[in-house]
XYZ file of N, CA and C in Angstrom:
315
model
N -9.967 60.604 84.870
C -9.863 61.169 83.535
C -8.439 61.634 83.270
N -7.755 62.160 84.272
C -6.386 62.621 84.071
C -6.322 64.062 83.623
N -5.277 64.374 82.884
C -5.031 65.752 82.447
C -6.080 66.208 81.440
N -6.216 67.518 81.335
C -7.128 68.110 80.363
C -6.744 67.611 78.963
N -7.698 67.166 78.162
C -7.373 66.620 76.844
C -6.664 67.644 75.950
N -5.660 67.184 75.225
C -4.850 68.068 74.375
C -5.691 68.779 73.317
N -6.761 68.139 72.831
C -7.555 68.774 71.776
C -8.291 70.025 72.279
N -8.428 70.184 73.596
C -9.058 71.381 74.145
C -8.084 72.554 74.248
N -6.800 72.273 74.207
C -5.778 73.315 74.338
C -5.488 73.887 72.954
N -6.359 74.773 72.478
C -6.356 75.281 71.114
C -5.473 76.503 70.900
N -4.970 77.087 71.960
C -4.202 78.324 71.850
C -2.756 78.118 72.294
N -1.921 79.080 71.943
C -0.517 79.085 72.360
C -0.277 80.380 73.133
N 0.264 80.280 74.343
C 0.605 81.457 75.143
C 2.083 81.401 75.484
N 2.625 82.559 75.834
C 4.012 82.643 76.282
C 4.011 83.061 77.737
N 4.711 82.306 78.577
C 4.754 82.571 80.018
C 6.155 83.005 80.409
N 6.237 84.114 81.150
C 7.484 84.574 81.759
C 7.259 84.556 83.272
N 7.846 83.582 83.938
C 7.616 83.361 85.374
C 8.319 84.451 86.184
N 7.595 85.045 87.133
C 8.174 86.036 88.039
C 9.164 85.337 88.955
N 10.418 85.807 88.939
C 11.462 85.192 89.765
C 11.838 86.031 90.966
N 11.382 87.270 91.026
C 11.698 88.120 92.163
C 11.829 89.567 91.736
N 12.349 90.367 92.650
C 12.526 91.797 92.392
C 14.005 92.121 92.269
N 14.341 92.950 91.312
C 15.698 93.427 91.134
C 15.755 94.916 91.415
N 16.905 95.537 91.226
C 17.029 96.967 91.506
C 16.202 97.840 90.561
N 15.813 97.281 89.402
C 15.056 98.061 88.425
C 13.644 97.536 88.209
N 13.174 96.684 89.116
C 11.818 96.155 89.007
C 11.802 94.638 88.992
N 10.690 94.067 88.543
C 10.539 92.609 88.570
C 11.539 91.906 87.644
N 11.944 90.700 88.055
C 12.804 89.848 87.237
C 11.987 88.653 86.765
N 12.065 88.350 85.462
C 11.286 87.258 84.879
C 12.210 86.212 84.262
N 11.739 84.983 84.215
C 12.472 83.904 83.556
C 12.406 84.122 82.039
N 13.247 83.408 81.285
C 13.108 83.464 79.824
C 11.709 82.970 79.424
N 11.155 83.476 78.324
C 9.804 83.084 77.904
C 9.712 81.598 77.545
N 8.588 80.997 77.917
C 8.305 79.590 77.621
C 6.947 79.527 76.925
N 6.885 78.797 75.816
C 5.625 78.599 75.103
C 4.828 77.481 75.778
N 3.505 77.642 75.833
C 2.648 76.615 76.425
C 1.330 76.550 75.667
N 0.827 75.331 75.497
C -0.511 75.166 74.924
C -1.528 75.513 75.999
N -2.635 76.108 75.586
C -3.618 76.575 76.564
C -4.988 76.711 75.914
N -5.981 76.914 76.763
C -7.299 77.349 76.316
C -7.520 78.720 76.928
N -7.781 79.721 76.102
C -7.929 81.095 76.560
C -9.402 81.477 76.527
N -9.920 81.919 77.677
C -11.314 82.339 77.810
C -11.315 83.820 78.180
N -11.672 84.672 77.219
C -11.659 86.115 77.474
C -13.037 86.567 77.925
N -13.195 86.585 79.252
C -14.436 87.069 79.861
C -14.074 87.760 81.169
N -14.837 88.747 81.494
C -14.589 89.529 82.703
C -15.248 88.858 83.900
N -14.477 88.748 85.009
C -15.019 88.205 86.253
C -14.252 88.781 87.431
N -14.847 88.715 88.586
C -14.242 89.233 89.807
C -13.520 88.096 90.519
N -12.229 88.311 90.851
C -11.441 87.298 91.562
C -10.764 87.954 92.756
N -10.266 87.150 93.673
C -9.499 87.650 94.813
C -8.018 87.454 94.533
N -7.245 88.495 94.775
C -5.800 88.416 94.584
C -5.167 87.700 95.767
N -3.856 87.512 95.711
C -3.131 86.851 96.794
C -3.228 87.628 98.099
N -3.448 88.941 98.006
C -3.564 89.776 99.210
C -4.994 89.815 99.752
N -5.947 89.209 99.020
C -7.333 89.171 99.472
C -8.209 90.262 98.887
N -7.628 91.183 98.114
C -8.438 92.247 97.525
C -9.172 91.719 96.287
N -10.321 92.328 95.990
C -11.092 91.940 94.818
C -10.534 92.657 93.593
N -10.290 91.896 92.529
C -9.694 92.428 91.308
C -10.501 91.909 90.128
N -10.639 92.718 89.073
C -11.332 92.283 87.875
C -10.345 91.555 86.970
N -10.683 90.329 86.617
C -9.883 89.539 85.688
C -10.537 89.627 84.317
N -9.740 89.938 83.310
C -10.259 90.051 81.941
C -10.160 88.743 81.175
N -9.248 87.859 81.597
C -8.987 86.627 80.855
C -8.678 85.488 81.820
N -9.163 84.294 81.496
C -8.801 83.082 82.226
C -8.118 82.151 81.244
N -6.972 81.613 81.662
C -6.209 80.685 80.824
C -6.170 79.332 81.523
N -6.458 78.270 80.783
C -6.413 76.908 81.295
C -5.187 76.225 80.701
N -4.337 75.672 81.564
C -3.064 75.079 81.165
C -2.981 73.629 81.635
N -2.091 72.830 81.032
C -1.926 71.446 81.486
C -1.397 71.385 82.915
N -1.673 70.299 83.637
C -1.142 70.144 84.994
C 0.381 70.227 84.987
N 0.925 70.814 86.038
C 2.367 70.922 86.160
C 2.959 72.174 85.555
N 2.152 72.978 84.861
C 2.646 74.223 84.283
C 2.909 75.222 85.406
N 4.066 75.873 85.365
C 4.423 76.865 86.380
C 4.001 78.243 85.902
N 3.135 78.900 86.683
C 2.640 80.231 86.318
C 2.150 80.943 87.582
N 3.073 81.317 88.490
C 2.659 81.916 89.760
C 2.160 83.357 89.600
N 1.436 83.867 90.594
C 0.989 85.255 90.556
C 2.158 86.209 90.325
N 1.896 87.240 89.521
C 2.916 88.228 89.185
C 3.633 87.926 87.888
N 3.502 86.693 87.381
C 4.142 86.321 86.114
C 3.448 87.044 84.961
N 4.153 87.119 83.822
C 3.586 87.737 82.619
C 3.180 86.645 81.634
N 2.023 86.855 81.004
C 1.530 85.918 79.994
C 1.192 86.715 78.744
N 1.774 86.297 77.622
C 1.450 86.909 76.330
C 0.405 86.033 75.660
N -0.740 86.632 75.347
C -1.869 85.921 74.759
C -1.703 85.800 73.245
N -2.491 84.946 72.590
C -2.394 84.810 71.132
C -2.599 86.132 70.390
N -3.356 87.048 70.969
C -3.593 88.353 70.340
C -2.372 89.266 70.418
N -1.376 88.884 71.235
C -0.197 89.715 71.439
C -0.283 90.551 72.709
N -1.456 90.583 73.337
C -1.626 91.334 74.584
C -0.832 90.665 75.700
N -0.193 91.491 76.535
C 0.580 90.982 77.671
C -0.198 91.272 78.942
N -0.457 90.223 79.733
C -1.219 90.351 80.972
C -0.401 89.825 82.141
N -0.832 90.200 83.341
C -0.179 89.752 84.570
C -1.075 88.766 85.294
N -0.464 87.726 85.857
C -1.220 86.700 86.585
C -1.694 87.270 87.922
N -3.001 87.160 88.184
C -3.581 87.574 89.467
C -3.548 86.391 90.426
N -4.120 85.269 89.997
C -4.159 84.052 90.820
C -3.948 82.823 89.948
N -3.459 81.771 90.579
C -3.301 80.480 89.916
C -3.958 79.421 90.804
N -4.790 78.584 90.194
C -5.476 77.522 90.932
C -5.171 76.184 90.309
N -4.819 75.218 91.142
C -4.595 73.853 90.674
C -5.929 73.119 90.785
N -6.412 72.613 89.663
C -7.685 71.875 89.620
C -7.377 70.398 89.437
N -7.324 69.676 90.536
C -6.988 68.250 90.529
C -8.171 67.484 91.092
N -8.728 66.604 90.300
C -9.905 65.836 90.714
C -9.606 64.710 91.673
N -8.332 64.473 91.990
C -7.978 63.419 92.935
C -8.448 62.038 92.509
N -8.412 61.784 91.215
C -8.839 60.485 90.706
C -10.263 60.456 90.193
N -11.038 61.497 90.454
C -12.399 61.568 89.918
C -12.328 61.819 88.412
N -13.377 61.500 87.675
C -13.344 61.660 86.216
C -13.530 63.125 85.792
N -12.624 63.986 86.235
C -12.637 65.391 85.840
C -11.287 65.727 85.220
N -11.234 66.697 84.309
C -9.949 67.046 83.685
C -9.079 67.878 84.621
N -7.924 67.332 85.003
C -6.985 68.057 85.849
C -6.327 69.150 85.019
N -6.176 70.354 85.597
C -5.579 71.460 84.869
C -5.167 72.572 85.839
N -4.514 73.588 85.309
C -4.157 74.793 86.046
C -5.022 75.916 85.502
N -5.676 76.666 86.385
C -6.523 77.784 85.990
C -5.836 79.072 86.430
N -5.611 79.972 85.459
C -4.872 81.200 85.721
C -5.761 82.404 85.383
N -5.982 83.293 86.367
C -6.748 84.520 86.144
C -5.760 85.644 85.827
N -6.018 86.363 84.729
C -5.127 87.435 84.267
C -5.793 88.807 84.334
N -4.971 89.837 84.435
C -5.479 91.216 84.393
C -5.952 91.553 83.010
């Protein structure tokens, strides 16, 4: 099937990729706009450290989108959230839509 169909990506989000820590806190890349599907539902996810965290929003992005944990995402509502986890969903040639799944605070 390939990448997630463009008609499903109904929302626009802004991603600021976490680049590291500076003397005054986190450093982020310049903002990048991305098409996405935003699903605002509460669920329990595991963070990179293994702790259980409540995610308020899941964002689905096209394959190849860079959005590592700790990055900031501005939602269509204007709310700014932090990435908890990022999962690459690749069907390996099976007829499933390949995409990036991002759990946000």
